[in-house]
PDB file of C-alpha atoms and ligand atoms in Angstrom:
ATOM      1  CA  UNK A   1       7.360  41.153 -29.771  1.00 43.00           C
ATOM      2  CA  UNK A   2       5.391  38.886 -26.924  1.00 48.00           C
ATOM      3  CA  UNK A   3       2.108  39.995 -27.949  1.00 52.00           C
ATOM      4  CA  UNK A   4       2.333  38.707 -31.674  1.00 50.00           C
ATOM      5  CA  UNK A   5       3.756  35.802 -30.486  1.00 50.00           C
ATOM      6  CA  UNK A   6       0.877  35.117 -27.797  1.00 50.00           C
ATOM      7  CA  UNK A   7      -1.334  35.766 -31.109  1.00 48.00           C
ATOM      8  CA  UNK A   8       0.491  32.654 -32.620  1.00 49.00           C
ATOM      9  CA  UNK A   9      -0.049  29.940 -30.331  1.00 47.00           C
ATOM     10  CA  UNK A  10      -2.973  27.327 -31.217  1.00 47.00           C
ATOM     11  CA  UNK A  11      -6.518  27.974 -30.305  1.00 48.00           C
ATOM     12  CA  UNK A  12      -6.903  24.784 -27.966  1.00 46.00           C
ATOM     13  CA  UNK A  13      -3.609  25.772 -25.972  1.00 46.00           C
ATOM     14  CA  UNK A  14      -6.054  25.964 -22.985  1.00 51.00           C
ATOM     15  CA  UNK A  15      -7.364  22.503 -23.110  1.00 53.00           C
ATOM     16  CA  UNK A  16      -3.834  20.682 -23.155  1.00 62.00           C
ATOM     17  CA  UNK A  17      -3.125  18.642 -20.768  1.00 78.00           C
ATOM     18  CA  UNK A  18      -6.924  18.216 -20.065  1.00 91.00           C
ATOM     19  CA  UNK A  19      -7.385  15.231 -21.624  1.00 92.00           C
ATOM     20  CA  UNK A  20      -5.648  12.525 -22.231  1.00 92.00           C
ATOM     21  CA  UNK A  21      -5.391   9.922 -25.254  1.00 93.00           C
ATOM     22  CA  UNK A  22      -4.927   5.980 -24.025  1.00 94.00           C
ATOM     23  CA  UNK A  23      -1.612   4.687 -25.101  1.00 91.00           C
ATOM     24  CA  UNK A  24      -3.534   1.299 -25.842  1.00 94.00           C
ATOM     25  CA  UNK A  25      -7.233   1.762 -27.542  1.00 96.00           C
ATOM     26  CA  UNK A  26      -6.792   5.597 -28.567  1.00 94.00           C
ATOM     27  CA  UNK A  27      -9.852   6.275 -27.088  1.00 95.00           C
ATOM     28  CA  UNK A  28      -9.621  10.443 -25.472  1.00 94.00           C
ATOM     29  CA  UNK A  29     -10.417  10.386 -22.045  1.00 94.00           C
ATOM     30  CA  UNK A  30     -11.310  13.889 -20.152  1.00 94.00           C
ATOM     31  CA  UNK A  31      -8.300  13.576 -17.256  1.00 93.00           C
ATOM     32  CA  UNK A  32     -10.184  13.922 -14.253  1.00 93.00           C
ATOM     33  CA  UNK A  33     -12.302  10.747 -15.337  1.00 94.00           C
ATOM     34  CA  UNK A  34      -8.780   8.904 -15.732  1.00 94.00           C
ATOM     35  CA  UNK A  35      -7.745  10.080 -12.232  1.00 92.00           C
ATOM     36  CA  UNK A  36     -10.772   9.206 -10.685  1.00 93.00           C
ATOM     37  CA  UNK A  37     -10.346   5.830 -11.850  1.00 94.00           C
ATOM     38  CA  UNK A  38      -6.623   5.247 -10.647  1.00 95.00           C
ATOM     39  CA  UNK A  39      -5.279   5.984 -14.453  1.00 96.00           C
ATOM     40  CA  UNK A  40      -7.371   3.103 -15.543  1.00 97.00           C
ATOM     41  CA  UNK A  41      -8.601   3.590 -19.108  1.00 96.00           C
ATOM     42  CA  UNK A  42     -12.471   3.266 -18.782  1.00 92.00           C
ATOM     43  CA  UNK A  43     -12.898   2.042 -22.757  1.00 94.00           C
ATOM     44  CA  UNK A  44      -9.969  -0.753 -23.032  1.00 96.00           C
ATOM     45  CA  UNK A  45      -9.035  -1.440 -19.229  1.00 96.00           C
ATOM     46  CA  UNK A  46      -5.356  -0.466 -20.121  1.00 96.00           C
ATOM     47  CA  UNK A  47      -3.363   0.511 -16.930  1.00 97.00           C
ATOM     48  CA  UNK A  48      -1.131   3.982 -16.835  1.00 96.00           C
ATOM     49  CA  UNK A  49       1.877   3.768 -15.324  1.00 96.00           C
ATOM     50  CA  UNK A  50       1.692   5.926 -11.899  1.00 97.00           C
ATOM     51  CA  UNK A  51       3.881   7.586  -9.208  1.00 97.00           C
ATOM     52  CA  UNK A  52       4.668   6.485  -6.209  1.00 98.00           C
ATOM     53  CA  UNK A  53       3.475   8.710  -4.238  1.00 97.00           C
ATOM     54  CA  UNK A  54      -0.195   7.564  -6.058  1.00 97.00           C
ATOM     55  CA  UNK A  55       0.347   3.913  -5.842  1.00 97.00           C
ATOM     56  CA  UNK A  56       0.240   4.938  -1.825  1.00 98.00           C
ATOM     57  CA  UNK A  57      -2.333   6.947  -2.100  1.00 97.00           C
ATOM     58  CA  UNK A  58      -4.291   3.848  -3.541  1.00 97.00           C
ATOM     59  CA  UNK A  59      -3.668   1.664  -0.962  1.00 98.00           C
ATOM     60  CA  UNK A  60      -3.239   3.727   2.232  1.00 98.00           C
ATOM     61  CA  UNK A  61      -6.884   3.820   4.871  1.00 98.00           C
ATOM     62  CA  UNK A  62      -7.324   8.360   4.385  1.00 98.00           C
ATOM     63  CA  UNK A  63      -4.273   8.638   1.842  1.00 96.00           C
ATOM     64  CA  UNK A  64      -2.472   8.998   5.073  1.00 98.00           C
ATOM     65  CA  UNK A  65       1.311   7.399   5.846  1.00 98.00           C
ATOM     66  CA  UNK A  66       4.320   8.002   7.758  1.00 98.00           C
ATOM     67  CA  UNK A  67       7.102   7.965   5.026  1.00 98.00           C
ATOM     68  CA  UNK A  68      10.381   7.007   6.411  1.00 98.00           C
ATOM     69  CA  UNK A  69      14.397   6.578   5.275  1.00 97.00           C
ATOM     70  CA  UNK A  70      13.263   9.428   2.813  1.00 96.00           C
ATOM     71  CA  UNK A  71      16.798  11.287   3.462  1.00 96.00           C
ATOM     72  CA  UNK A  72      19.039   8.114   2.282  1.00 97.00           C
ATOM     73  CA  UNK A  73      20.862   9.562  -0.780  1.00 95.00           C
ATOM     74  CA  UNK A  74      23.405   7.749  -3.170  1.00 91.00           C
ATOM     75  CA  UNK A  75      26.996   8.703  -2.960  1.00 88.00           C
ATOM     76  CA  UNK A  76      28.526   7.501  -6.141  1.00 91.00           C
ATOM     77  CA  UNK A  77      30.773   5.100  -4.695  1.00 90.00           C
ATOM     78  CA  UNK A  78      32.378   4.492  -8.204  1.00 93.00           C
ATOM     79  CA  UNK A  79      31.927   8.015  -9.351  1.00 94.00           C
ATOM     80  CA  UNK A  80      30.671   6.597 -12.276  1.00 96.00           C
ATOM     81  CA  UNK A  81      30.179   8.107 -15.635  1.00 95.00           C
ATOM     82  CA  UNK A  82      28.054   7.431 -19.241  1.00 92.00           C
ATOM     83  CA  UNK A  83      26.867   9.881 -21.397  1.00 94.00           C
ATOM     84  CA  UNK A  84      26.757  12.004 -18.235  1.00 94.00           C
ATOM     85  CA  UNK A  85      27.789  11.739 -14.573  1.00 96.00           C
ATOM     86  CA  UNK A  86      25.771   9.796 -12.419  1.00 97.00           C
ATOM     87  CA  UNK A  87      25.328  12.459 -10.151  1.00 96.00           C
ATOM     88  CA  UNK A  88      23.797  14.686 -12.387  1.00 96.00           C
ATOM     89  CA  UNK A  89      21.524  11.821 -13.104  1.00 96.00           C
ATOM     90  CA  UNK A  90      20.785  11.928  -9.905  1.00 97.00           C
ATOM     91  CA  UNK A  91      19.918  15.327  -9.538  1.00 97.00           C
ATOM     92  CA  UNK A  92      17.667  15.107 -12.475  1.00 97.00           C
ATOM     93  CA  UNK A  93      15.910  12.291 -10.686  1.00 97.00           C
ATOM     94  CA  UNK A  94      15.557  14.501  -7.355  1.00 97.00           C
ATOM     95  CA  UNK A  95      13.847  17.312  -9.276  1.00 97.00           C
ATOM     96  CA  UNK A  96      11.740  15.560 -11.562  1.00 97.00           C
ATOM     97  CA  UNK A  97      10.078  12.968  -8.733  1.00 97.00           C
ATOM     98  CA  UNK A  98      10.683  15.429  -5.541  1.00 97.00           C
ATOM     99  CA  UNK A  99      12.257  11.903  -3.795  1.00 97.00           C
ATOM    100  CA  UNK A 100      15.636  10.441  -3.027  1.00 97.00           C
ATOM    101  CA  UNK A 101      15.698   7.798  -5.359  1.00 98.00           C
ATOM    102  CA  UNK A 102      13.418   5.027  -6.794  1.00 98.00           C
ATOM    103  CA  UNK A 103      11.559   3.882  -3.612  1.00 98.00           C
ATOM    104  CA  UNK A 104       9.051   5.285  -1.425  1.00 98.00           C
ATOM    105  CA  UNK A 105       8.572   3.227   1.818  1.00 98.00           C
ATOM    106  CA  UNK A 106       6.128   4.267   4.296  1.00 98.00           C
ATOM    107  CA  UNK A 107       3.512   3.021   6.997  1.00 98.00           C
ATOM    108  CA  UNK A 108       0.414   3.533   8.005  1.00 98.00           C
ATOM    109  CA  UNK A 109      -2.982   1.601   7.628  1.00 98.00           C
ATOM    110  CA  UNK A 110      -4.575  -0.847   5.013  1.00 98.00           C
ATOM    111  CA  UNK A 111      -8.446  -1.464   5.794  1.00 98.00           C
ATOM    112  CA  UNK A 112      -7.526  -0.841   9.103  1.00 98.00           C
ATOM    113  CA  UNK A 113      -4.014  -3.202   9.836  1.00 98.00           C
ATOM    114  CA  UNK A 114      -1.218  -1.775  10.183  1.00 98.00           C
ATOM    115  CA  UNK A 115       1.454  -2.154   7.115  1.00 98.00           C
ATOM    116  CA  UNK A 116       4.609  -1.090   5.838  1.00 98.00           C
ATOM    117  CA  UNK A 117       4.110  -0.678   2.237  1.00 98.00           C
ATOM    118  CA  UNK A 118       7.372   0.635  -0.185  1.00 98.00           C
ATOM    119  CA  UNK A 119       6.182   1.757  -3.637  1.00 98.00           C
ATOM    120  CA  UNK A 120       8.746   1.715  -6.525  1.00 98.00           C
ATOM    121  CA  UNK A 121       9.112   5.076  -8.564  1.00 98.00           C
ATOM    122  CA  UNK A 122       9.957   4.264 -12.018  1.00 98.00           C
ATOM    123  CA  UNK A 123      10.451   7.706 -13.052  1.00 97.00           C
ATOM    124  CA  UNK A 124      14.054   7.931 -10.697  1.00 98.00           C
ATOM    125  CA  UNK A 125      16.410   6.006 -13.383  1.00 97.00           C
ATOM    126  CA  UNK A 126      13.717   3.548 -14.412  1.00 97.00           C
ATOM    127  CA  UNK A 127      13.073   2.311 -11.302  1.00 97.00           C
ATOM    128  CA  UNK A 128      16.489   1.111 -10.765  1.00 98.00           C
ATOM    129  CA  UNK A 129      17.821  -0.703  -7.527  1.00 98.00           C
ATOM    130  CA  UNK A 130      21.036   0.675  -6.086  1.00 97.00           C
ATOM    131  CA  UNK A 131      22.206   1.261  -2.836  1.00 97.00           C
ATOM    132  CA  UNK A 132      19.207   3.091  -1.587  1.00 98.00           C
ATOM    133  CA  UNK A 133      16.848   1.186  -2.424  1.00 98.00           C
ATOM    134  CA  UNK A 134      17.940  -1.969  -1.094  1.00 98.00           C
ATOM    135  CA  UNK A 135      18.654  -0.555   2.375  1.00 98.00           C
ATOM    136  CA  UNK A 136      15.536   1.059   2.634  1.00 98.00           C
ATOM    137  CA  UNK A 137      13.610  -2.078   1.467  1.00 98.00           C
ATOM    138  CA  UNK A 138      16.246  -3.532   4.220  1.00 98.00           C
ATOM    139  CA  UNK A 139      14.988  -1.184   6.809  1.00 98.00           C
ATOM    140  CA  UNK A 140      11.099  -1.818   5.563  1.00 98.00           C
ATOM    141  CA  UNK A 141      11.290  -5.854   6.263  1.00 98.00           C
ATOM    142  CA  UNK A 142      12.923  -5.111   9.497  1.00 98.00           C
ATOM    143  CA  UNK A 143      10.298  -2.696  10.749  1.00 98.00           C
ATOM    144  CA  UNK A 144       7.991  -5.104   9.196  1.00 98.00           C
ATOM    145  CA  UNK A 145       9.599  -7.771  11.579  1.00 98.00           C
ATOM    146  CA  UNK A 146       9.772  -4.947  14.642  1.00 98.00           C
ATOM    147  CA  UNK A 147       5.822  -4.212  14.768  1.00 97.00           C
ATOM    148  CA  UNK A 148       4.661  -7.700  13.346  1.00 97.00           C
ATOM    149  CA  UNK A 149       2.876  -5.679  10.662  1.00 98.00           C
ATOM    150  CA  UNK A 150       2.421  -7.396   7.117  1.00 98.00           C
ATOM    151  CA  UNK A 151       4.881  -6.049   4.312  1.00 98.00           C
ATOM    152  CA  UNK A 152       3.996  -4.984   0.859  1.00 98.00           C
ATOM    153  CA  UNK A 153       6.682  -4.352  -2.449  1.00 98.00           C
ATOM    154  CA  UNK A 154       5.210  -2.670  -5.386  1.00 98.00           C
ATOM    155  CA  UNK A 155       7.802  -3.236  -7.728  1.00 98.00           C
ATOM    156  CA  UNK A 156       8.087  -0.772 -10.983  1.00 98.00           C
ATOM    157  CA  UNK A 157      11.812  -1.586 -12.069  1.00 97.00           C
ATOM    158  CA  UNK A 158      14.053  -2.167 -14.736  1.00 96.00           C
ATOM    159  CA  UNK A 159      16.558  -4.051 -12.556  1.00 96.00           C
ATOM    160  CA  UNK A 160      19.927  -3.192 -11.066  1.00 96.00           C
ATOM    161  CA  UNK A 161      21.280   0.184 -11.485  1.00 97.00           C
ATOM    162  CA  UNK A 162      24.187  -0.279 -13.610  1.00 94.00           C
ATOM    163  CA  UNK A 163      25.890   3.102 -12.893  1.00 96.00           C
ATOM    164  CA  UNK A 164      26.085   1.394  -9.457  1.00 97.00           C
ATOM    165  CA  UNK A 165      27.825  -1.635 -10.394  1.00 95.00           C
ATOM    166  CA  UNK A 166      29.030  -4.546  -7.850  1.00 95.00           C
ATOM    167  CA  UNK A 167      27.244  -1.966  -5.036  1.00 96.00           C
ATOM    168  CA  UNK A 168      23.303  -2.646  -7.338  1.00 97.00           C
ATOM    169  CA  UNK A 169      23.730  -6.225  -7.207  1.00 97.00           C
ATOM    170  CA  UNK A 170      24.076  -7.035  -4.085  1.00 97.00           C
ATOM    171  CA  UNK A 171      21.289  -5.618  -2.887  1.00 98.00           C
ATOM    172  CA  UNK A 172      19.886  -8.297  -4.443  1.00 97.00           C
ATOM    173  CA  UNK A 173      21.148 -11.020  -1.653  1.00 98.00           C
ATOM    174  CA  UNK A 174      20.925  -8.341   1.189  1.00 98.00           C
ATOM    175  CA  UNK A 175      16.948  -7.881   0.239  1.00 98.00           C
ATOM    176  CA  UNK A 176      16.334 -10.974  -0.050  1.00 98.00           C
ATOM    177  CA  UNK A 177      17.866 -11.971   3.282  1.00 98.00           C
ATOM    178  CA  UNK A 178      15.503  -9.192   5.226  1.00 98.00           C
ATOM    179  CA  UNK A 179      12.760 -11.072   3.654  1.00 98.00           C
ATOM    180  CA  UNK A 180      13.859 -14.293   4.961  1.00 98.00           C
ATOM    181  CA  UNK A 181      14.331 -13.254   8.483  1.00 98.00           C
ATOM    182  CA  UNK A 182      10.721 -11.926   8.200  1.00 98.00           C
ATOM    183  CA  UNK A 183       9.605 -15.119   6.725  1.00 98.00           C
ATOM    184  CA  UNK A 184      11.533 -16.781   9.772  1.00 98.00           C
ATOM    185  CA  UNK A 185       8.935 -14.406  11.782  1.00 98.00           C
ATOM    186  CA  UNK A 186       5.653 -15.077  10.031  1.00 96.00           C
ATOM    187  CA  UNK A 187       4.788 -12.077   8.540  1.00 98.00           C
ATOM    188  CA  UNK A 188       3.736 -11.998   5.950  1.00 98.00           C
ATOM    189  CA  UNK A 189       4.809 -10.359   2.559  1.00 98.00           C
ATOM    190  CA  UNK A 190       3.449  -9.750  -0.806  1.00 98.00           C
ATOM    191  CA  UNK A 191       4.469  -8.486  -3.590  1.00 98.00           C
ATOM    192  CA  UNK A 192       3.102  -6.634  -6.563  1.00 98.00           C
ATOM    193  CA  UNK A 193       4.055  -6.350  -9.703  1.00 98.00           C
ATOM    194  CA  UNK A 194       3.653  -3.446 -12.018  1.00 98.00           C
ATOM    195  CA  UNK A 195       4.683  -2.913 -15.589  1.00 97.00           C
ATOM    196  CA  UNK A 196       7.257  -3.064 -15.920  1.00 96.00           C
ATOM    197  CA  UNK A 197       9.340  -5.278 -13.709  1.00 97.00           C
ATOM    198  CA  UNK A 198      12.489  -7.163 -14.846  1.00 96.00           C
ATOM    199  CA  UNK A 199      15.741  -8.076 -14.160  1.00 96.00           C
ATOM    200  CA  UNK A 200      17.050  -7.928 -10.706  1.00 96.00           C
ATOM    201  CA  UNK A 201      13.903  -6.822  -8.910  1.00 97.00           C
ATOM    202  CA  UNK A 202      12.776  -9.637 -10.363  1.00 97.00           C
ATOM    203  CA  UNK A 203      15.239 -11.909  -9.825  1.00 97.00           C
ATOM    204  CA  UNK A 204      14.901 -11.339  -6.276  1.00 97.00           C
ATOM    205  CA  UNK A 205      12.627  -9.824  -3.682  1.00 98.00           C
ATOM    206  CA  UNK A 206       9.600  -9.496  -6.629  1.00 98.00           C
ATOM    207  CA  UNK A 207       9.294 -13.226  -6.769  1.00 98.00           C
ATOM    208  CA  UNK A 208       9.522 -13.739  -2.832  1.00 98.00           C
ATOM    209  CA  UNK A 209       6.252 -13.074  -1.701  1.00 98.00           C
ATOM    210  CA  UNK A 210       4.166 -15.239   0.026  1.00 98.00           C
ATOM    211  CA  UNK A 211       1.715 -13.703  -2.542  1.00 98.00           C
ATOM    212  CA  UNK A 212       3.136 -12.675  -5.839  1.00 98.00           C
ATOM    213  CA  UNK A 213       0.315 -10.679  -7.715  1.00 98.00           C
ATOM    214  CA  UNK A 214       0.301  -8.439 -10.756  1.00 98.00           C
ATOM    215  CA  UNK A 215      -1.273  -5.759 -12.550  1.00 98.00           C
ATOM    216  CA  UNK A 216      -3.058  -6.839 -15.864  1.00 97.00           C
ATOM    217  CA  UNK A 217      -0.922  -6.469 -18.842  1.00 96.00           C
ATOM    218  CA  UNK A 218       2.526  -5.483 -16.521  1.00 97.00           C
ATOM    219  CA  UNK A 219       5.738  -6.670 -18.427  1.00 96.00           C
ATOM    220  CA  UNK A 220       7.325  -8.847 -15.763  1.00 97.00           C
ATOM    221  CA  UNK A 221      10.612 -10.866 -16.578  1.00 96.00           C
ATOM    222  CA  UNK A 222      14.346 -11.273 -15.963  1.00 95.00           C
ATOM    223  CA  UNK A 223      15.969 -10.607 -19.694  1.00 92.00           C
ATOM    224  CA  UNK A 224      14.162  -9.272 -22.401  1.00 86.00           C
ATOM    225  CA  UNK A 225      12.615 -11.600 -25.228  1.00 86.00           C
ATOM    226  CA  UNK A 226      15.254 -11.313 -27.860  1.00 89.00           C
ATOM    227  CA  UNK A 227      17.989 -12.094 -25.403  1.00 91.00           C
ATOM    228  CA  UNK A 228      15.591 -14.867 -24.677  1.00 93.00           C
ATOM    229  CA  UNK A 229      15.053 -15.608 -28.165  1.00 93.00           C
ATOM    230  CA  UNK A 230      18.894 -15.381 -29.518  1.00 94.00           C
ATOM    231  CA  UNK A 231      19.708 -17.963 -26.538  1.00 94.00           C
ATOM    232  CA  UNK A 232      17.289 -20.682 -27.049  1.00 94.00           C
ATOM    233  CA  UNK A 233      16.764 -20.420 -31.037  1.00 95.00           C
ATOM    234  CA  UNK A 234      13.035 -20.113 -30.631  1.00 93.00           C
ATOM    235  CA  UNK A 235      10.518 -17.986 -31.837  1.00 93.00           C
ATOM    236  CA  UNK A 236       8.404 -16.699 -27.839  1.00 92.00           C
ATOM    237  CA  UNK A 237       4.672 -17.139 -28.217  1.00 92.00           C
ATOM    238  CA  UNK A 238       2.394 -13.734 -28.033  1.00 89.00           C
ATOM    239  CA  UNK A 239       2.169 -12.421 -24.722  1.00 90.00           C
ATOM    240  CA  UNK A 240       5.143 -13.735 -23.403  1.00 92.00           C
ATOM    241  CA  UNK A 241       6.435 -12.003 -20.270  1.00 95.00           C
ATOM    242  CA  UNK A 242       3.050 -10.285 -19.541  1.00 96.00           C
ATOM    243  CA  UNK A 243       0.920 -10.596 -16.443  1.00 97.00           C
ATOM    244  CA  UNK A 244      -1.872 -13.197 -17.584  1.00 97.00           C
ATOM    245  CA  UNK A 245       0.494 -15.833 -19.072  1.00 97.00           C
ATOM    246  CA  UNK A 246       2.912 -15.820 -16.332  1.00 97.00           C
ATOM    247  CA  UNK A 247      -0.121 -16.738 -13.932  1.00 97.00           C
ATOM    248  CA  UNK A 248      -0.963 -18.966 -16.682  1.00 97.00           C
ATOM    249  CA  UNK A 249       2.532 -20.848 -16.010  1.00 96.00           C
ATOM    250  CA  UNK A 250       2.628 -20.366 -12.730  1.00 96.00           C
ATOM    251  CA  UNK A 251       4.963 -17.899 -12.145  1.00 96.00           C
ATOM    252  CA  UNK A 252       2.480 -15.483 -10.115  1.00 98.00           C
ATOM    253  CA  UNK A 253      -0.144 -16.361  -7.942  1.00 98.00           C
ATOM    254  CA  UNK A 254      -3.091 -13.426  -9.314  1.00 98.00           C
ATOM    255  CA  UNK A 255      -3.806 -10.697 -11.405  1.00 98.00           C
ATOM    256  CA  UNK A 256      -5.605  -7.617  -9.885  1.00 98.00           C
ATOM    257  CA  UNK A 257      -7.049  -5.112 -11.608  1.00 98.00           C
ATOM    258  CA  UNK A 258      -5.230  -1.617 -10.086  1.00 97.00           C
ATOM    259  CA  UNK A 259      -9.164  -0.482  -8.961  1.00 96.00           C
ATOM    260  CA  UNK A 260      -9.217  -3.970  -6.711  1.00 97.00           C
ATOM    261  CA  UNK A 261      -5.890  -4.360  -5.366  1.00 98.00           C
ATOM    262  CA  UNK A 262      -6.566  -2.689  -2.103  1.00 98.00           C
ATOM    263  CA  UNK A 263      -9.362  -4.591  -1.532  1.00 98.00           C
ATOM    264  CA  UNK A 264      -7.895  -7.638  -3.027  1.00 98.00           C
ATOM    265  CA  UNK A 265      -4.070  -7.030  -0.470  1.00 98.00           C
ATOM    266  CA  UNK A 266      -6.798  -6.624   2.561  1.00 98.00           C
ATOM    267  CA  UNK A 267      -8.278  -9.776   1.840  1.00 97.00           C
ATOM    268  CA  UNK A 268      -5.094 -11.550   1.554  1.00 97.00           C
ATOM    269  CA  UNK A 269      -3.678 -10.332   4.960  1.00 97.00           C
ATOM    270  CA  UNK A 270      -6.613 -11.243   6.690  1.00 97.00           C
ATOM    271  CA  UNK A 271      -6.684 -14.935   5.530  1.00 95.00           C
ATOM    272  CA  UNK A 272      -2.733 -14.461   6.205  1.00 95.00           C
ATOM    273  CA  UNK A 273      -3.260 -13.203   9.635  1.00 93.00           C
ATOM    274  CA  UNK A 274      -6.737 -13.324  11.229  1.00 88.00           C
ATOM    275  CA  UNK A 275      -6.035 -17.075  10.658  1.00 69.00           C
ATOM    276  CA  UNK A 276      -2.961 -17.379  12.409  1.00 56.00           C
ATOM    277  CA  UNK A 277      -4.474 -15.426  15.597  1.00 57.00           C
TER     278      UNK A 277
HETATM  279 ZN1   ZN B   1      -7.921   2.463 -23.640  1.00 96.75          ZN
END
């Protein structure tokens, strides 16, 4: 009988989804607020992870981009198979993000320059590199290199995409070498990192920029800590692998707060390339 059952459901059914409790202070934050500040939490400073599609929306001059290799797909070379096929993990990923696979590359205008940016969506199999991802990253340097226009990575990753094999891996080297010939070129590239990014991504073109900068707080690293740990016999110190004490060390350049990267990426580029002109 629907209409006893519509009698059921909770009071407050109409206020779900309205607002939204941080994952870090616990603090209840009404949804719109949390959009209008980029998925920032306003009480703690703790950073949502976010789409793609927002991470461009972010950075882009008007929200506005030309998106391109959007219709690259996997073919599951090794018809490869887990707890289910891959291509039904891939399918899943299709519906659930409305893209490809894990990376949206695009261009258009930052501050008023013209970029290629490619924003990671770690929502399509964690973010994970295959195929796909590394030729379209491919393609991105070399249209980077094409309209001497500064390149941006905003890596959200896991790593390799296992299901992919041999294939995920060396994307690594082929990514990496795209980068080089646009080093060869002086144009510039930087690279953010957002939480989480590890493994391969990491172990290649994440750590390649001429800038390497982070979101506060992002997990960033190549194994996790208890690999880390079982290896060396040592007990990591708090806050290993995060943001602020990898700057500490020296293995990124800056943290940015999500609400100043833009402005933080234009000022880069222009000390980059107003003082090369
Ligand atoms: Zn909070």
């Amino acid at each position: 009988m629907a209409w006893l059952r519509k009698n059921d459901e909770p009071k407050n059914v109409r206020t779900e989804g309205l607002w939204i409790k941080c994952d870090a202070c616990g603090a209840t934050i009404w949804k719109k607020d949390l959009e209008a500040a980029g998925m920032v939490c306003e009480k703690c400073g703790f950073h949502f992870k976010i789409t793609a599609r927002e991470r461009l929306k972010l950075l882009f001059d008007d929200a506005h981009w030309e998106e391109f290799g959007w219709n690259l797909r996997s073919t599951n070379a090794l018809q490869f198979v887990d707890r289910k096929p891959y291509d039904e993990r891939l399918e899943e990923a299709k519906a659930k993000t409305g893209l490809n696979d894990a990376v949206l590359c695009a261009e258009g205008k930052l501050a008023g320059r013209d970029v290629i940016i490619c924003a990671m969506e770690y929502r399509f199999i964690g973010g994970s590199m295959g195929a796909v991802v590394g030729e379209k990253l491919t393609r991105a340097a070399e249209l980077a290199k094409q309209r001497a226009a500064p390149l941006v990575i905003i890596s959200a990753s896991g790593g390799a995409r296992m299901m992919e094999g041999m294939i995920s891996l060396v994307q690594m080297a082929k990514v990496s070498a795209a980068l080089k010939r646009l080093d060869r070129a002086k144009i510039p590239y930087i690279s953010v990192l957002t939480d989480p990014t590890t493994g391969g991504v990491t172990a290649s073109f994440a750590m390649l920029g001429d800038l390497n900068i982070a979101e506060p707080e992002a997990l960033i690293g190549f194994a996790g800590p208890r690999v880390i740990e079982q290896t060396i016999r040592q007990k990591l110190p708090k806050g290993f692998q995060r943001s602020e004490f990898l700057v500490k060390h020296g293995m990124l350049d800056a943290v940015a707060p999500r609400g100043q990267m833009k402005a933080y990426i234009a000022h880069a580029l222009a000390f980059f390339c107003d003082a090369a002109a």
